[in-house]
Amino acid sequence: MTEDINAVEARLPVQPPLDYPQEPIYHGADAPCRFEAEVYHCQVFGEIPKDLDGTYYRTMPDPVWNPGHPDDNYLNGDGVVGALRFFNGHVDFKQRFVRTRKFVIERAARTNLFGKFRNRFTADPRVENEIRSTGNTHVILWNKQLIALKEDSVPYALDPNTLDTIGVETFGGQLTSKTFNAHPKIDPVTGELINIGYEAKGDGTNDISYFVFDKNGKKTEECWFKAPFVCMTHDIGVTENWIVVILPPLVYVPDELQKQGHSHFAWDATTPMTFGMFPRRSPKPEDIRWFTYEPAFGVHAGNAYENANGVVCLDMPIANWNRMFYFPALDEKRRGVPVDRSRYMRFHFDPKSTSTHVDGEVMVDIMGEFPTIDNRFATRSYRYTFLATSGAAKKGTMNNRPGNGIAMLDLETHTYTKWCAGEEATLTEASFVPRNAQAPEGDGYLICIINRKDRLLTSAVILDCLKLQEGPVAIVNLPFRLRTSTHGSFALASEIGERRELCDMSHVTPDLLEKFGTDRVDRG
């Protein structure tokens, strides 16, 4: 009896460099995609709100080649930026790889050269001095330019309409740090871009660079200081007058161990979670104050603001154990450590206090991650947070990880509403879009990407925040599967500037569009 194609495939070896490891992150619903695509006029179930006008951008790690290390983690994939453009009830989709130096060099070589996640000792010597960024962690629109972010390097600039890579973004040569964090903050009142770079003088250095660019792109603030230890300093809190730097106990692994193949970071349960606070304007290294909490996991800030007494309030999800299981402790052989539950917490930093300890207050008792807010209230007092959380999941799956539900937290009543996408769904971060410019806080829509593992299909959902529990008002189905997103953001049409069609419209002449009365994005 002859073998069918599945049987033959099972016995034939996969040719390198696409012989991916047997780890789950390279197979099934999370198998590498390795393609660029555009879909003109996506399939929609329900109705796209007419007042939803703009573009949702998202990032996705997608390893083009076998990384060469079976224990490499999901975050080492090549950066893919996708865009969903909403206009007059229609949705178009496009995605492109970020043309980083890594992507371009490895395309030329037809193989992986840069090695394991942030481990320069595993890289090919021929790329020793190259920028290692994958541009895969976050993407934001600022000053009418799209910026793809990976915090081990400087960012990359992209065209917000074509997603073409413009090149390395150094803000006109003003960026002196070797790194640029994945979660810069934009002040909605001043338009300033506020950020830090950690390991700012190179891998393993405890230098942190703080910088601010005004709405026109001019650098107005810069301050360098030393951190008490080197760790994944992934996010910051920003208020009108203060900056809070977040140092979780995901600590830098010594070079000697990295040379043996260890990851860049490792969980250290003996190190307390640490925060550094300093003035937002004209800070000096001696101005920074360090506060410690208990050993805990927290890497994403929801928001920060100053209360009526001048106390700085920083809100974020906190867990009492390591949620990034792919960065295990050095003495921990088992990588998939069960995650204990987390809570959405508030930390109070009093500039007048002499204490070096900070306590956390539980604001909402819910497990979740990837907090987002109504960005019109960033750096100011606010009420609502949106959180990726967990709902029903199949027995035996990692149902203790945030991933198949979205919750709207009310920080005044300490309650939440929630919608669950189902047992076979995976989602991460949601972006909030106000219903209109005058809408009160929290009145608008949530957009998030859902991977439907049972159907090997990726969908975008639009939820009305005032009716969150009722589920999506619209579902946008893409005719293929994508990998799980890392982060994303929504840009209003007015923020993009000169808006052009997202998809290829070559040979579609203006007279044809006029003849059929077709909506045109560039006339929106």
XYZ file of C-alpha atoms in Angstrom:
524
model
C 0.000 0.000 0.000
C 1.345 3.414 -0.899
C 1.949 6.038 1.753
C -0.137 9.188 1.753
C 1.497 12.593 1.894
C 1.238 12.857 5.689
C 3.040 9.555 6.182
C 5.787 10.523 3.770
C 6.212 13.908 5.385
C 6.490 12.287 8.819
C 9.459 10.133 7.801
C 11.356 12.665 5.693
C 13.801 14.993 7.460
C 13.105 18.719 7.345
C 15.877 20.528 5.544
C 17.777 23.192 7.468
C 17.589 26.049 8.187
C 13.833 25.488 8.634
C 14.098 22.424 10.865
C 12.526 24.182 13.832
C 12.882 22.727 17.352
C 10.114 20.506 18.701
C 9.124 23.107 21.288
C 5.378 23.986 21.163
C 6.119 27.593 20.176
C 7.224 26.401 16.726
C 4.266 24.181 15.916
C 0.486 24.136 15.669
C -1.257 27.454 16.249
C 2.066 29.175 16.967
C 4.070 27.763 14.064
C 6.109 30.403 12.216
C 4.146 32.169 9.460
C 7.033 33.624 7.409
C 4.902 35.614 4.984
C 3.888 39.163 4.178
C 0.321 39.804 3.130
C -2.434 42.239 2.346
C -6.171 41.702 2.382
C -8.316 44.339 0.709
C -11.784 44.588 2.247
C -11.659 41.980 5.009
C -14.574 39.715 5.831
C -16.658 41.226 8.645
C -19.284 39.603 10.848
C -21.521 42.238 12.378
C -21.004 45.906 11.655
C -17.928 48.085 12.045
C -18.902 51.273 13.907
C -19.004 54.153 11.422
C -17.160 56.415 13.845
C -14.165 54.058 13.978
C -11.682 55.806 11.698
C -8.007 54.991 11.938
C -5.466 52.184 11.985
C -4.690 49.487 14.506
C -1.020 48.497 14.390
C 0.330 45.332 15.992
C 3.627 43.492 16.314
C 4.338 39.778 16.102
C 7.582 37.823 16.639
C 7.935 35.456 13.680
C 11.193 33.467 13.362
C 12.100 33.281 9.691
C 14.804 30.691 10.417
C 15.490 27.979 12.965
C 17.126 29.921 15.824
C 19.551 27.054 16.381
C 18.762 26.775 20.091
C 15.891 24.489 21.177
C 15.350 26.443 24.401
C 15.121 29.841 22.707
C 11.990 31.801 23.560
C 9.042 33.275 21.708
C 10.375 36.821 21.961
C 13.262 36.141 19.575
C 11.193 36.023 16.387
C 11.731 38.507 13.579
C 9.503 41.547 13.871
C 6.339 41.706 11.787
C 4.181 44.831 11.854
C 0.551 44.385 10.864
C -2.066 47.055 10.232
C -5.861 46.990 10.228
C -7.224 50.166 8.658
C -10.797 51.077 9.576
C -12.641 53.506 7.319
C -16.360 54.031 6.714
C -17.271 50.548 7.932
C -14.586 48.776 5.874
C -11.370 47.108 7.053
C -8.170 46.503 5.077
C -5.185 44.526 6.357
C -1.482 44.532 5.610
C 1.628 43.118 7.250
C 5.333 43.469 6.526
C 8.546 42.307 8.130
C 10.566 45.107 9.676
C 13.718 45.358 7.574
C 16.092 45.330 10.517
C 19.779 44.691 9.997
C 19.172 41.215 11.403
C 16.390 40.491 8.914
C 18.327 41.849 5.932
C 21.600 40.094 6.770
C 19.922 36.757 7.445
C 17.921 37.030 4.237
C 21.181 37.513 2.369
C 22.690 34.493 4.144
C 19.504 32.360 3.992
C 20.036 31.276 7.593
C 20.023 32.440 11.209
C 23.173 34.275 12.256
C 22.201 36.222 15.360
C 21.701 33.291 17.726
C 19.654 33.107 20.885
C 17.484 35.831 22.441
C 19.786 38.697 23.474
C 22.761 36.360 23.809
C 25.531 37.851 21.712
C 27.825 34.933 22.532
C 25.688 32.607 20.409
C 25.841 34.839 17.327
C 27.958 34.298 14.235
C 31.221 36.317 14.557
C 30.459 37.999 11.232
C 27.569 39.945 12.819
C 29.361 40.836 16.038
C 28.987 44.607 15.642
C 25.565 44.683 14.008
C 22.366 46.044 15.574
C 20.546 43.011 16.983
C 17.032 44.468 17.110
C 14.150 42.419 15.733
C 11.650 45.299 16.016
C 9.106 42.814 17.337
C 7.874 44.088 20.705
C 5.743 47.190 20.210
C 4.759 49.683 17.531
C 3.526 53.234 18.051
C 2.696 56.251 15.928
C 4.340 59.470 17.022
C 4.903 62.696 15.133
C 3.206 61.087 12.086
C 5.798 58.316 11.936
C 5.483 54.653 12.850
C 8.148 53.344 15.242
C 8.890 49.623 15.707
C 10.457 48.881 19.070
C 12.714 46.258 20.633
C 14.392 47.397 23.805
C 17.826 45.852 23.232
C 18.552 48.372 20.468
C 17.505 51.634 18.879
C 14.082 51.668 17.164
C 13.197 51.478 13.476
C 11.032 53.984 11.604
C 8.296 52.760 9.247
C 5.913 54.432 6.825
C 2.444 54.339 8.481
C 0.701 53.714 5.146
C 2.959 51.235 3.340
C 4.704 49.720 6.400
C 7.952 50.045 4.446
C 10.989 50.302 6.701
C 12.595 53.743 6.515
C 15.570 52.827 8.680
C 17.089 53.105 12.133
C 15.462 55.926 14.113
C 17.861 58.063 16.118
C 15.658 61.184 16.101
C 18.015 63.111 13.886
C 21.104 61.830 15.664
C 19.866 63.051 19.054
C 19.542 59.584 20.616
C 22.766 58.852 22.508
C 21.608 55.655 24.212
C 22.325 52.300 22.547
C 18.867 51.143 23.617
C 15.305 52.463 23.523
C 12.599 50.884 25.658
C 9.538 49.175 24.194
C 7.029 51.256 26.180
C 7.619 54.972 25.630
C 4.912 57.253 26.969
C 3.241 60.050 25.023
C 1.874 62.945 27.058
C -1.588 63.656 25.583
C -1.395 67.318 26.601
C 2.141 68.284 25.547
C 2.712 65.678 22.819
C 6.091 64.794 24.348
C 7.640 61.350 23.874
C 9.145 60.149 27.165
C 11.299 57.060 27.523
C 14.375 55.363 28.923
C 16.975 52.954 27.645
C 18.408 50.328 29.986
C 21.728 48.553 29.489
C 22.162 51.822 27.653
C 25.918 51.494 27.152
C 25.749 47.868 26.070
C 24.771 44.419 27.317
C 25.177 43.994 31.051
C 25.823 47.652 31.848
C 23.778 49.151 34.675
C 23.432 52.465 32.849
C 19.943 53.872 32.317
C 19.377 56.787 29.971
C 16.309 59.018 30.384
C 15.233 61.273 27.526
C 12.312 63.374 26.320
C 11.493 64.618 22.819
C 9.013 67.434 22.312
C 6.123 67.194 19.853
C 8.378 68.504 17.068
C 11.065 65.882 17.671
C 13.582 68.021 19.567
C 15.287 66.431 22.561
C 14.531 68.517 25.639
C 15.665 66.248 28.489
C 18.455 63.751 29.025
C 19.832 62.219 32.196
C 22.041 59.177 32.762
C 22.160 57.243 36.028
C 23.163 53.870 37.446
C 20.656 51.171 38.395
C 21.238 49.159 41.601
C 21.178 45.968 39.502
C 20.753 45.053 35.836
C 17.374 43.611 34.910
C 14.555 43.708 32.370
C 13.572 47.345 32.938
C 10.726 46.989 30.467
C 8.401 49.871 31.374
C 8.082 53.150 33.235
C 5.408 55.204 34.941
C 5.078 58.861 33.945
C 3.109 61.615 35.702
C 2.975 65.350 35.052
C 6.077 65.871 37.202
C 7.664 62.502 37.981
C 9.138 59.388 36.388
C 9.074 55.940 38.008
C 11.404 53.257 36.641
C 10.329 49.642 37.255
C 12.988 47.028 38.082
C 11.578 43.491 38.461
C 13.753 40.588 39.666
C 14.389 39.343 36.134
C 18.108 39.909 36.466
C 20.966 39.902 33.986
C 22.747 36.558 33.690
C 26.557 36.823 33.980
C 28.494 36.624 30.731
C 30.212 33.410 31.805
C 26.851 31.639 32.008
C 25.562 33.195 28.801
C 28.617 31.779 27.041
C 27.351 28.373 28.177
C 24.001 29.062 26.503
C 21.950 30.597 29.322
C 19.355 33.263 28.609
C 19.981 36.986 28.968
C 17.677 37.156 32.018
C 16.862 34.845 34.926
C 14.307 35.037 37.706
C 15.812 35.791 41.132
C 13.322 35.292 43.963
C 15.791 36.770 46.461
C 15.766 40.201 44.816
C 12.984 42.616 45.793
C 11.038 44.441 43.150
C 12.607 47.887 42.961
C 11.421 51.292 41.766
C 13.399 54.428 40.980
C 11.681 57.844 41.097
C 13.059 61.148 39.825
C 11.751 64.495 38.495
C 10.423 64.508 34.953
C 12.099 67.825 34.146
C 15.778 68.713 34.547
C 16.667 65.634 36.638
C 20.175 64.944 37.880
C 21.612 61.517 38.784
C 21.610 62.429 42.469
C 17.858 63.152 42.336
C 16.833 59.535 41.903
C 15.352 57.730 44.909
C 15.127 53.959 45.118
C 12.224 52.110 46.735
C 11.862 48.378 47.341
C 8.813 46.136 47.529
C 8.915 42.369 48.048
C 10.140 39.866 45.444
C 7.354 40.000 42.857
C 6.726 40.033 39.151
C 5.579 43.199 37.395
C 6.791 44.483 34.038
C 3.914 46.523 32.550
C 2.629 49.836 33.883
C -1.044 50.655 33.428
C -0.814 54.346 34.285
C 0.701 56.760 36.780
C -0.469 60.090 38.171
C -0.169 62.404 41.176
C -2.999 62.511 43.698
C -4.278 65.605 45.506
C -1.517 65.271 48.123
C 1.247 65.152 45.540
C 1.826 61.431 46.054
C 2.811 59.533 42.914
C 0.479 56.600 42.196
C 1.688 53.815 39.896
C -0.784 51.114 38.825
C 0.225 47.746 37.369
C -0.476 43.998 37.482
C 1.630 42.248 40.120
C 2.166 38.513 40.580
C 4.044 36.849 43.418
C 5.995 34.562 41.083
C 7.659 34.632 37.698
C 5.176 34.927 34.835
C 7.886 34.876 32.175
C 8.517 31.163 32.551
C 10.993 31.258 29.650
C 13.395 33.140 31.945
C 13.655 30.545 34.736
C 15.880 30.848 37.776
C 19.411 29.641 37.214
C 18.849 26.724 39.602
C 15.493 25.842 38.068
C 15.545 22.995 35.557
C 11.827 23.041 34.868
C 11.046 25.917 32.504
C 7.242 25.866 32.706
C 6.876 26.984 36.294
C 3.207 27.256 37.346
C 2.160 30.871 37.681
C 0.438 32.062 40.821
C -2.370 34.554 40.403
C -1.813 38.261 40.037
C -3.742 41.360 41.062
C -4.005 44.877 39.718
C -2.176 46.985 42.284
C -1.302 50.576 43.119
C 1.993 51.748 44.586
C 2.235 55.078 46.425
C 5.486 57.054 46.261
C 5.588 60.114 48.503
C 8.296 62.573 47.408
C 8.314 63.974 50.969
C 8.818 60.616 52.680
C 12.242 59.391 53.773
C 11.226 55.720 53.624
C 12.870 53.457 51.064
C 10.098 50.838 51.215
C 6.858 50.960 49.256
C 3.657 49.003 49.846
C 1.196 47.865 47.227
C -2.571 48.309 47.440
C -4.862 45.866 45.634
C -7.141 47.929 43.403
C -8.965 45.080 41.656
C -8.643 41.410 42.568
C -8.277 39.970 39.083
C -5.547 38.050 37.328
C -4.362 39.690 34.151
C -1.607 41.283 32.123
C -0.998 43.788 29.314
C -2.815 46.760 30.881
C -3.981 49.573 28.610
C -5.984 52.730 29.253
C -7.837 55.538 27.530
C -4.651 57.322 26.445
C -6.292 60.733 26.714
C -5.789 60.240 30.465
C -2.177 59.047 30.365
C -0.005 60.657 33.087
C -3.178 62.044 34.737
C -5.786 60.825 37.215
C -7.972 58.178 35.605
C -10.611 55.567 36.370
C -10.503 52.653 33.910
C -7.956 50.024 32.886
C -8.320 47.301 30.257
C -6.632 44.003 30.982
C -6.027 40.730 29.158
C -7.246 38.049 31.512
C -8.297 34.418 31.668
C -11.648 32.729 31.288
C -12.632 29.152 30.595
C -9.875 27.020 29.125
C -9.577 23.380 28.234
C -8.308 21.053 30.919
C -4.583 20.547 30.611
C -3.901 23.883 28.922
C -2.092 26.796 30.526
C -5.332 28.277 31.816
C -3.490 30.218 34.492
C -1.994 32.518 31.862
C -3.816 35.629 30.707
C -4.976 35.055 27.226
C -8.608 34.393 26.377
C -10.542 37.174 28.050
C -10.615 40.953 28.234
C -11.685 42.920 31.306
C -12.551 46.555 31.987
C -11.486 47.525 35.501
C -13.208 50.312 37.440
C -10.627 51.641 39.887
C -13.183 53.688 41.813
C -15.549 50.818 42.591
C -12.793 48.149 42.528
C -14.924 45.996 40.223
C -14.699 44.790 36.639
C -16.710 43.611 33.667
C -15.373 40.892 31.426
C -15.820 39.038 28.155
C -14.264 35.638 27.412
C -13.428 34.634 23.834
C -13.670 30.881 24.510
C -11.635 27.826 25.384
C -9.644 27.728 22.158
C -8.932 31.455 21.900
C -5.771 33.357 22.717
C -5.567 37.131 22.962
C -3.172 39.542 24.574
C -3.397 43.321 24.569
C -6.416 45.440 23.681
C -6.274 49.018 22.377
C -8.895 51.568 23.388
C -10.427 53.984 20.875
C -12.687 56.787 22.172
C -16.131 56.948 20.572
C -15.407 60.552 19.680
C -13.183 63.376 20.881
C -15.749 64.523 23.442
C -16.570 61.065 24.837
C -15.992 60.610 28.579
C -13.241 58.305 29.788
C -13.905 54.682 28.905
C -16.670 55.413 26.388
C -15.463 53.832 23.195
C -14.230 50.612 21.637
C -11.631 47.968 22.337
C -9.757 46.352 19.459
C -7.770 43.191 19.965
C -6.431 40.296 17.929
C -7.602 36.782 18.762
C -5.933 33.567 17.649
C -8.575 30.860 17.285
C -6.554 27.701 17.766
C -9.380 25.303 16.940
C -9.763 26.848 13.475
C -6.161 27.959 12.897
C -7.621 31.367 12.167
C -6.847 34.899 13.329
C -9.585 37.446 13.956
C -9.795 41.014 15.151
C -12.695 41.911 17.412
C -14.296 45.263 18.149
C -15.982 45.513 21.547
C -18.161 48.342 22.826
C -16.838 49.163 26.301
C -20.319 50.107 27.532
C -21.551 46.628 26.564
C -18.389 44.608 27.074
C -20.083 41.505 28.459
C -22.241 41.214 25.336
C -19.179 40.407 23.236
C -17.961 41.904 19.966
C -20.096 44.202 17.848
C -17.938 43.093 14.913
C -15.501 40.296 14.101
C -12.944 40.741 11.325
C -11.708 37.403 10.007
C -8.368 37.146 8.263
C -8.121 34.235 5.801
C -5.067 32.791 7.567
C -3.439 32.204 10.934
C -0.992 34.627 12.517
C 1.196 34.177 15.566
C 0.250 35.697 18.906
C 0.791 39.453 19.142
C 3.120 41.106 21.598
C 1.777 44.679 21.732
C -0.204 47.062 19.562
C -1.674 50.560 19.376
C -4.401 52.483 17.569
C -3.808 55.692 15.628
C -6.694 57.959 14.702
C -6.893 59.036 11.066
C -6.155 62.607 12.136
C -2.898 61.471 13.770
C -1.538 59.694 10.700
C -1.367 62.829 8.584
C -1.425 62.184 4.847
C -3.372 58.951 4.721
C -3.100 56.704 1.683
C -4.547 53.325 0.808
C -3.007 50.518 2.816
C -3.309 47.904 0.052
C -1.937 47.938 -3.487
C -4.230 50.007 -5.728
C -2.022 50.070 -8.814
C -4.021 50.265 -12.071
C -7.119 51.272 -10.097
C -7.566 54.711 -11.610
C -9.459 57.627 -10.047
C -12.078 57.481 -12.784
C -12.815 53.837 -11.913
C -13.294 54.754 -8.275
C -15.564 57.626 -9.281
C -17.541 55.401 -11.638
C -18.451 52.966 -8.868
C -18.645 55.486 -6.042
C -15.984 53.620 -4.059
C -14.923 55.057 -0.709
C -11.387 56.434 -0.793
C -9.248 56.540 2.316
C -7.233 59.494 1.026
C -10.421 61.566 0.869
C -11.619 60.602 4.346
